Amino acid sequence: MPSPPRVRLLMCRPDFFEVRYVINPWMDGNVGRSAQDAARSQWQALHGRLGEVAQVELIEPRPGLPDMVFTANAGVTFGNRAILGRFLYRERQPEEAHFREWFTGLGFDVFEMPPDLPFEGAGDALLDREGGWMWIAYGLRTELDAHPLVARWLDVEVCSLRLIDPRFYHLDTCFCPLEGGWLMYHPPAFDAASNRLIEARVPSERRIPVSAADAAHFACNAINIGQRIFLNHASPELKAALAAAGHEVVETPLTEFMKAGGAAKCLALCVGEPRPSRASAACEVQSDSVHLEGHLLDSGLLDRALDVIVDGGGSFRVMEFRLGRQRQSTSRAEIHVSAPSSDALGKLMARLADLGATAVPREEADAQLETVTGTGVAPEDFYATTIYPTEVRVGGRWIPVQDQRMDGVVVIRGEGDSAEARCTIFRRLEPGDRVVIGGAGIRRVRRVETREDRPAIAADFAFMGERVSSERRVGLAVERVAWQMHQIRGQGGRIVAVAGPVVVHTGGADRLAWLVREGYVQALLAGNGLAVHDIEQAMFGTSLGVDARLGAGVRGGHRNHLRAINAIRRCGGIAQAVRQGVLESGIFYECIRRDVPFALAASIRDDGPLPDTLTDMIRAQDEYARHIKGADMILMLGSMLHSIGSGNMTPAGVKMVCVDINPAVVTKLADRGSVLSSGVVADVGSFLSLLVERLRHMESGPMLYRADEPMAV
Ligand code: ARG
């Protein structure tokens, strides 16, 4: 006599099963394509196999609800408690009533998610078979805010995993905890943080990674009862791995159901799983609310705020939205933000604050201060500054922070009405200085973004997969940068160029020299390399021994680079070389002639260096900062190191243009978040040549490119 089966499963006959609508990528292209008979016999076969090891209950199928066969989404049960599924898509929402009735009829204590808080049952919530916690997904179907409710209602610890691939839209399509603490899963379906969490919880010898091919055959969508694993199909390799883990694979084809995006696991819900004895409620998910105000829709600010949340692994709900009706009136939104941990939430809130979001006001408090005890060392809990105008509350009064820059601390001097706040870097801290710590009593002031700010963002940051070709987008960027430079020069403003040697290698030296000569550059920040290459080019026509015009090395050319350094060293410096007639053209020649100051920061790989190069790094940083002060625009040309260094010293409100062939550099700088910064992914030499051409014709010629016209060059 076999012992009575312990496991209880809920299934639903596929009488009305078909692919009728598209709510996941598998259904796309399969509407009306599933075969009734085949579906019926595949389902029967599964039902038969499961009946051998479990007690299978049935719920009555309903016409018009083709996905009701996927009972895994009905809810999740634990002991005698059930949480009813709350479907994301309208198409499946009518299933809820039938499942509710079924759970209640069986005497479960039924819990229900609030309306608008999707939770797709055991499709997204899987009990770890060993650890006693529940893995719950978010990101595609189930909302993160549902996780703490599950923890509370089922009195269980919850581990939140973020799904990032729409093909694996439910946790059970890519993740299957097995008896004995094994885990079969497809790692690329999860974000990095979730993968780390999985790795922290399941030792590597118990993890069975599933290949993309197996995952596409729904191998993870498996039902594990005892030592058996029921699934659609697994490769010999996967079967071997599972066998090594002591499991036996039972293949039962479910291809008709895969057309709707489901297989074995989706077709059965395990009900009445016993509660592990050590379970107790725990969930790391944290949430908070922020206000966002401005031209939220037309400046794209709301979009970006929501992207920041989602990209940061969080989740949001817009609780309130007041739309400004006129072009000039602003909108206001309250957004509820959730993240899988308090650390993640903290990071999200900081990035939202950078976008101008303010915490929904609680008690207003003064900033907390702590006194510096060691020279050049900040108190542990220091507040790190950003590029955005900031105010701190001291003695009940909000005071603006001076010398705003990134990665500094705020020092408060004086008392009462004469209290003053200033951004400072660690090395300038003195014992007795009072430094702002923690997060209370600090606010960032963002200028309201307008519609007009939008094109800058659209033209530059839309370069990933958009309608406009990259050439044309470079054209648009050049147009705008040229126009701004022209304005700044006209108003006697300051443009600081930050440039790397690539300017010379890409044939841009003449163009940059022209910009200096014509008064478009008020200071030049670079390293030893730019100067050496520029001077080699001016003196010998090569850079690193290569003739730029021929694109080929010249005989003995490799020495030219060292000869250039030697020549300048002999004169005592660049200015002396110009005066002595040794250096007669190039970027640095123009700087000397036009009295445009420059600062060259040394690095470990410098040849020479030139006498002008600042080998004391602290002095170099101070010089950079001095030149950047009061700048209207920073034009960053192909130098990651010097550009980021300069970016850190630049307060918000200064236009930053970063040109680099490497999108990563551009994004890194654009990520500083200033609306006024724009990134151009382009060859620096070509960019400079377009820019100079455009500036030359600024007064007379027609615009080269217009956003609404095809490129004419
Ligand atoms: N068409 C259904 C949906 O997209 C399939 C559900 C599959 N169920 C599952 N637990 N993965 O909702």
PDB file of N, CA, C and O in Angstrom, residues 48-94:
ATOM      1  N   GLY A  48      -1.998  13.346 -15.095  1.00  0.00           N
ATOM      2  CA  GLY A  48      -1.784  11.936 -14.752  1.00  0.00           C
ATOM      3  C   GLY A  48      -0.500  11.730 -13.974  1.00  0.00           C
ATOM      4  O   GLY A  48      -0.485  11.078 -12.926  1.00  0.00           O
ATOM      5  N   ARG A  49       0.593  12.311 -14.477  1.00  0.00           N
ATOM      6  CA  ARG A  49       1.872  12.114 -13.800  1.00  0.00           C
ATOM      7  C   ARG A  49       1.852  12.694 -12.386  1.00  0.00           C
ATOM      8  O   ARG A  49       2.351  12.083 -11.447  1.00  0.00           O
ATOM      9  N   LEU A  50       1.233  13.866 -12.252  1.00  0.00           N
ATOM     10  CA  LEU A  50       1.214  14.498 -10.925  1.00  0.00           C
ATOM     11  C   LEU A  50       0.340  13.697  -9.964  1.00  0.00           C
ATOM     12  O   LEU A  50       0.629  13.602  -8.768  1.00  0.00           O
ATOM     13  N   GLY A  51      -0.727  13.109 -10.533  1.00  0.00           N
ATOM     14  CA  GLY A  51      -1.634  12.306  -9.711  1.00  0.00           C
ATOM     15  C   GLY A  51      -0.935  11.127  -9.044  1.00  0.00           C
ATOM     16  O   GLY A  51      -1.380  10.629  -8.007  1.00  0.00           O
ATOM     17  N   GLU A  52       0.175  10.700  -9.625  1.00  0.00           N
ATOM     18  CA  GLU A  52       0.906   9.577  -9.025  1.00  0.00           C
ATOM     19  C   GLU A  52       1.552   9.957  -7.700  1.00  0.00           C
ATOM     20  O   GLU A  52       1.808   9.094  -6.858  1.00  0.00           O
ATOM     21  N   VAL A  53       1.865  11.226  -7.534  1.00  0.00           N
ATOM     22  CA  VAL A  53       2.614  11.618  -6.334  1.00  0.00           C
ATOM     23  C   VAL A  53       1.896  12.660  -5.485  1.00  0.00           C
ATOM     24  O   VAL A  53       2.383  13.026  -4.419  1.00  0.00           O
ATOM     25  N   ALA A  54       0.775  13.191  -5.970  1.00  0.00           N
ATOM     26  CA  ALA A  54       0.106  14.241  -5.211  1.00  0.00           C
ATOM     27  C   ALA A  54      -1.405  14.063  -5.316  1.00  0.00           C
ATOM     28  O   ALA A  54      -1.902  13.344  -6.178  1.00  0.00           O
ATOM     29  N   GLN A  55      -2.081  14.785  -4.423  1.00  0.00           N
ATOM     30  CA  GLN A  55      -3.539  14.790  -4.499  1.00  0.00           C
ATOM     31  C   GLN A  55      -3.932  16.018  -5.314  1.00  0.00           C
ATOM     32  O   GLN A  55      -3.636  17.144  -4.918  1.00  0.00           O
ATOM     33  N   VAL A  56      -4.551  15.807  -6.477  1.00  0.00           N
ATOM     34  CA  VAL A  56      -4.832  16.945  -7.357  1.00  0.00           C
ATOM     35  C   VAL A  56      -6.297  17.366  -7.245  1.00  0.00           C
ATOM     36  O   VAL A  56      -7.199  16.552  -7.432  1.00  0.00           O
ATOM     37  N   GLU A  57      -6.500  18.641  -6.888  1.00  0.00           N
ATOM     38  CA  GLU A  57      -7.863  19.194  -6.832  1.00  0.00           C
ATOM     39  C   GLU A  57      -8.108  19.946  -8.125  1.00  0.00           C
ATOM     40  O   GLU A  57      -7.171  20.417  -8.760  1.00  0.00           O
ATOM     41  N   LEU A  58      -9.388  20.128  -8.473  1.00  0.00           N
ATOM     42  CA  LEU A  58      -9.686  20.862  -9.705  1.00  0.00           C
ATOM     43  C   LEU A  58     -10.602  22.038  -9.414  1.00  0.00           C
ATOM     44  O   LEU A  58     -11.454  21.969  -8.532  1.00  0.00           O
ATOM     45  N   ILE A  59     -10.398  23.095 -10.149  1.00  0.00           N
ATOM     46  CA  ILE A  59     -11.335  24.220 -10.092  1.00  0.00           C
ATOM     47  C   ILE A  59     -12.030  24.259 -11.443  1.00  0.00           C
ATOM     48  O   ILE A  59     -11.412  23.977 -12.477  1.00  0.00           O
ATOM     49  N   GLU A  60     -13.286  24.617 -11.442  1.00  0.00           N
ATOM     50  CA  GLU A  60     -14.096  24.636 -12.646  1.00  0.00           C
ATOM     51  C   GLU A  60     -13.577  25.720 -13.613  1.00  0.00           C
ATOM     52  O   GLU A  60     -13.485  26.880 -13.247  1.00  0.00           O
ATOM     53  N   PRO A  61     -13.224  25.337 -14.857  1.00  0.00           N
ATOM     54  CA  PRO A  61     -12.791  26.372 -15.809  1.00  0.00           C
ATOM     55  C   PRO A  61     -13.967  27.268 -16.210  1.00  0.00           C
ATOM     56  O   PRO A  61     -15.116  26.838 -16.137  1.00  0.00           O
ATOM     57  N   ARG A  62     -13.679  28.502 -16.617  1.00  0.00           N
ATOM     58  CA  ARG A  62     -14.751  29.438 -16.998  1.00  0.00           C
ATOM     59  C   ARG A  62     -14.541  29.922 -18.414  1.00  0.00           C
ATOM     60  O   ARG A  62     -13.403  30.255 -18.793  1.00  0.00           O
ATOM     61  N   PRO A  63     -15.622  29.989 -19.183  1.00  0.00           N
ATOM     62  CA  PRO A  63     -15.493  30.514 -20.543  1.00  0.00           C
ATOM     63  C   PRO A  63     -15.002  31.960 -20.492  1.00  0.00           C
ATOM     64  O   PRO A  63     -15.336  32.691 -19.555  1.00  0.00           O
ATOM     65  N   GLY A  64     -14.213  32.329 -21.455  1.00  0.00           N
ATOM     66  CA  GLY A  64     -13.749  33.724 -21.515  1.00  0.00           C
ATOM     67  C   GLY A  64     -12.522  33.972 -20.643  1.00  0.00           C
ATOM     68  O   GLY A  64     -11.996  35.083 -20.628  1.00  0.00           O
ATOM     69  N   LEU A  65     -12.075  32.953 -19.890  1.00  0.00           N
ATOM     70  CA  LEU A  65     -10.878  33.137 -19.060  1.00  0.00           C
ATOM     71  C   LEU A  65      -9.837  32.080 -19.463  1.00  0.00           C
ATOM     72  O   LEU A  65      -9.607  31.108 -18.751  1.00  0.00           O
ATOM     73  N   PRO A  66      -9.229  32.272 -20.632  1.00  0.00           N
ATOM     74  CA  PRO A  66      -8.347  31.249 -21.190  1.00  0.00           C
ATOM     75  C   PRO A  66      -7.117  30.957 -20.335  1.00  0.00           C
ATOM     76  O   PRO A  66      -6.596  29.840 -20.369  1.00  0.00           O
ATOM     77  N   ASP A  67      -6.653  31.940 -19.530  1.00  0.00           N
ATOM     78  CA  ASP A  67      -5.440  31.736 -18.744  1.00  0.00           C
ATOM     79  C   ASP A  67      -5.723  31.143 -17.365  1.00  0.00           C
ATOM     80  O   ASP A  67      -4.802  30.978 -16.563  1.00  0.00           O
ATOM     81  N   MET A  68      -6.991  30.824 -17.108  1.00  0.00           N
ATOM     82  CA  MET A  68      -7.319  30.282 -15.787  1.00  0.00           C
ATOM     83  C   MET A  68      -6.660  28.928 -15.533  1.00  0.00           C
ATOM     84  O   MET A  68      -6.505  28.500 -14.380  1.00  0.00           O
ATOM     85  N   VAL A  69      -6.230  28.248 -16.625  1.00  0.00           N
ATOM     86  CA  VAL A  69      -5.461  27.000 -16.448  1.00  0.00           C
ATOM     87  C   VAL A  69      -4.209  27.213 -15.629  1.00  0.00           C
ATOM     88  O   VAL A  69      -3.693  26.270 -15.026  1.00  0.00           O
ATOM     89  N   PHE A  70      -3.684  28.451 -15.661  1.00  0.00           N
ATOM     90  CA  PHE A  70      -2.424  28.721 -14.952  1.00  0.00           C
ATOM     91  C   PHE A  70      -2.731  29.034 -13.491  1.00  0.00           C
ATOM     92  O   PHE A  70      -2.644  30.167 -13.035  1.00  0.00           O
ATOM     93  N   THR A  71      -3.093  28.007 -12.748  1.00  0.00           N
ATOM     94  CA  THR A  71      -3.549  28.190 -11.365  1.00  0.00           C
ATOM     95  C   THR A  71      -2.453  28.681 -10.426  1.00  0.00           C
ATOM     96  O   THR A  71      -2.740  29.132  -9.327  1.00  0.00           O
ATOM     97  N   ALA A  72      -1.196  28.596 -10.881  1.00  0.00           N
ATOM     98  CA  ALA A  72      -0.112  29.086 -10.012  1.00  0.00           C
ATOM     99  C   ALA A  72      -0.333  30.547  -9.640  1.00  0.00           C
ATOM    100  O   ALA A  72       0.123  31.009  -8.600  1.00  0.00           O
ATOM    101  N   ASN A  73      -1.056  31.273 -10.492  1.00  0.00           N
ATOM    102  CA  ASN A  73      -1.249  32.692 -10.220  1.00  0.00           C
ATOM    103  C   ASN A  73      -2.476  32.981  -9.355  1.00  0.00           C
ATOM    104  O   ASN A  73      -2.771  34.135  -9.048  1.00  0.00           O
ATOM    105  N   ALA A  74      -3.194  31.919  -8.959  1.00  0.00           N
ATOM    106  CA  ALA A  74      -4.407  32.113  -8.166  1.00  0.00           C
ATOM    107  C   ALA A  74      -4.100  32.788  -6.837  1.00  0.00           C
ATOM    108  O   ALA A  74      -4.893  33.574  -6.323  1.00  0.00           O
ATOM    109  N   GLY A  75      -2.940  32.472  -6.292  1.00  0.00           N
ATOM    110  CA  GLY A  75      -2.580  33.022  -4.993  1.00  0.00           C
ATOM    111  C   GLY A  75      -1.430  32.228  -4.435  1.00  0.00           C
ATOM    112  O   GLY A  75      -0.790  31.451  -5.154  1.00  0.00           O
ATOM    113  N   VAL A  76      -1.165  32.432  -3.141  1.00  0.00           N
ATOM    114  CA  VAL A  76      -0.136  31.636  -2.508  1.00  0.00           C
ATOM    115  C   VAL A  76      -0.671  31.230  -1.147  1.00  0.00           C
ATOM    116  O   VAL A  76      -1.382  32.001  -0.498  1.00  0.00           O
ATOM    117  N   THR A  77      -0.395  29.997  -0.758  1.00  0.00           N
ATOM    118  CA  THR A  77      -0.916  29.560   0.537  1.00  0.00           C
ATOM    119  C   THR A  77       0.237  29.117   1.411  1.00  0.00           C
ATOM    120  O   THR A  77       1.314  28.762   0.921  1.00  0.00           O
ATOM    121  N   PHE A  78      -0.028  29.148   2.699  1.00  0.00           N
ATOM    122  CA  PHE A  78       1.011  28.823   3.667  1.00  0.00           C
ATOM    123  C   PHE A  78       0.260  28.385   4.907  1.00  0.00           C
ATOM    124  O   PHE A  78      -0.507  29.173   5.459  1.00  0.00           O
ATOM    125  N   GLY A  79       0.400  27.144   5.317  1.00  0.00           N
ATOM    126  CA  GLY A  79      -0.448  26.654   6.402  1.00  0.00           C
ATOM    127  C   GLY A  79      -1.896  26.812   5.971  1.00  0.00           C
ATOM    128  O   GLY A  79      -2.259  26.467   4.850  1.00  0.00           O
ATOM    129  N   ASN A  80      -2.718  27.434   6.828  1.00  0.00           N
ATOM    130  CA  ASN A  80      -4.113  27.589   6.429  1.00  0.00           C
ATOM    131  C   ASN A  80      -4.432  29.003   5.945  1.00  0.00           C
ATOM    132  O   ASN A  80      -5.566  29.415   5.878  1.00  0.00           O
ATOM    133  N   ARG A  81      -3.361  29.760   5.629  1.00  0.00           N
ATOM    134  CA  ARG A  81      -3.597  31.109   5.129  1.00  0.00           C
ATOM    135  C   ARG A  81      -3.375  31.165   3.625  1.00  0.00           C
ATOM    136  O   ARG A  81      -2.478  30.508   3.105  1.00  0.00           O
ATOM    137  N   ALA A  82      -4.193  31.955   2.951  1.00  0.00           N
ATOM    138  CA  ALA A  82      -4.015  32.130   1.511  1.00  0.00           C
ATOM    139  C   ALA A  82      -4.030  33.616   1.188  1.00  0.00           C
ATOM    140  O   ALA A  82      -4.826  34.369   1.753  1.00  0.00           O
ATOM    141  N   ILE A  83      -3.113  34.023   0.326  1.00  0.00           N
ATOM    142  CA  ILE A  83      -3.177  35.397  -0.193  1.00  0.00           C
ATOM    143  C   ILE A  83      -3.637  35.282  -1.635  1.00  0.00           C
ATOM    144  O   ILE A  83      -3.014  34.589  -2.447  1.00  0.00           O
ATOM    145  N   LEU A  84      -4.703  35.951  -1.935  1.00  0.00           N
ATOM    146  CA  LEU A  84      -5.296  35.862  -3.256  1.00  0.00           C
ATOM    147  C   LEU A  84      -4.447  36.637  -4.275  1.00  0.00           C
ATOM    148  O   LEU A  84      -3.931  37.708  -3.960  1.00  0.00           O
ATOM    149  N   GLY A  85      -4.325  36.092  -5.476  1.00  0.00           N
ATOM    150  CA  GLY A  85      -3.614  36.807  -6.529  1.00  0.00           C
ATOM    151  C   GLY A  85      -4.361  38.074  -6.915  1.00  0.00           C
ATOM    152  O   GLY A  85      -5.593  38.133  -6.865  1.00  0.00           O
ATOM    153  N   ARG A  86      -3.575  39.114  -7.227  1.00  0.00           N
ATOM    154  CA  ARG A  86      -4.174  40.369  -7.713  1.00  0.00           C
ATOM    155  C   ARG A  86      -3.488  40.603  -9.050  1.00  0.00           C
ATOM    156  O   ARG A  86      -2.288  40.871  -9.095  1.00  0.00           O
ATOM    157  N   PHE A  87      -4.200  40.432 -10.157  1.00  0.00           N
ATOM    158  CA  PHE A  87      -3.556  40.420 -11.467  1.00  0.00           C
ATOM    159  C   PHE A  87      -3.208  41.819 -11.964  1.00  0.00           C
ATOM    160  O   PHE A  87      -3.965  42.766 -11.769  1.00  0.00           O
ATOM    161  N   LEU A  88      -2.068  41.897 -12.622  1.00  0.00           N
ATOM    162  CA  LEU A  88      -1.647  43.173 -13.201  1.00  0.00           C
ATOM    163  C   LEU A  88      -2.521  43.522 -14.402  1.00  0.00           C
ATOM    164  O   LEU A  88      -2.936  44.660 -14.569  1.00  0.00           O
ATOM    165  N   TYR A  89      -2.782  42.533 -15.248  1.00  0.00           N
ATOM    166  CA  TYR A  89      -3.500  42.836 -16.489  1.00  0.00           C
ATOM    167  C   TYR A  89      -4.997  42.614 -16.348  1.00  0.00           C
ATOM    168  O   TYR A  89      -5.445  41.635 -15.750  1.00  0.00           O
ATOM    169  N   ARG A  90      -5.711  43.555 -16.917  1.00  0.00           N
ATOM    170  CA  ARG A  90      -7.170  43.529 -16.905  1.00  0.00           C
ATOM    171  C   ARG A  90      -7.692  42.176 -17.397  1.00  0.00           C
ATOM    172  O   ARG A  90      -8.664  41.643 -16.880  1.00  0.00           O
ATOM    173  N   GLU A  91      -7.038  41.612 -18.417  1.00  0.00           N
ATOM    174  CA  GLU A  91      -7.509  40.369 -19.024  1.00  0.00           C
ATOM    175  C   GLU A  91      -7.688  39.247 -18.003  1.00  0.00           C
ATOM    176  O   GLU A  91      -8.551  38.401 -18.162  1.00  0.00           O
ATOM    177  N   ARG A  92      -6.825  39.229 -16.999  1.00  0.00           N
ATOM    178  CA  ARG A  92      -6.891  38.112 -16.051  1.00  0.00           C
ATOM    179  C   ARG A  92      -7.602  38.459 -14.744  1.00  0.00           C
ATOM    180  O   ARG A  92      -7.832  37.573 -13.915  1.00  0.00           O
ATOM    181  N   GLN A  93      -7.936  39.760 -14.561  1.00  0.00           N
ATOM    182  CA  GLN A  93      -8.523  40.152 -13.279  1.00  0.00           C
ATOM    183  C   GLN A  93      -9.822  39.410 -12.933  1.00  0.00           C
ATOM    184  O   GLN A  93     -10.042  39.086 -11.758  1.00  0.00           O
ATOM    185  N   PRO A  94     -10.685  39.087 -13.925  1.00  0.00           N
ATOM    186  CA  PRO A  94     -11.918  38.372 -13.563  1.00  0.00           C
ATOM    187  C   PRO A  94     -11.674  36.981 -12.962  1.00  0.00           C
ATOM    188  O   PRO A  94     -12.578  36.415 -12.355  1.00  0.00           O
TER     189      PRO A  94
END
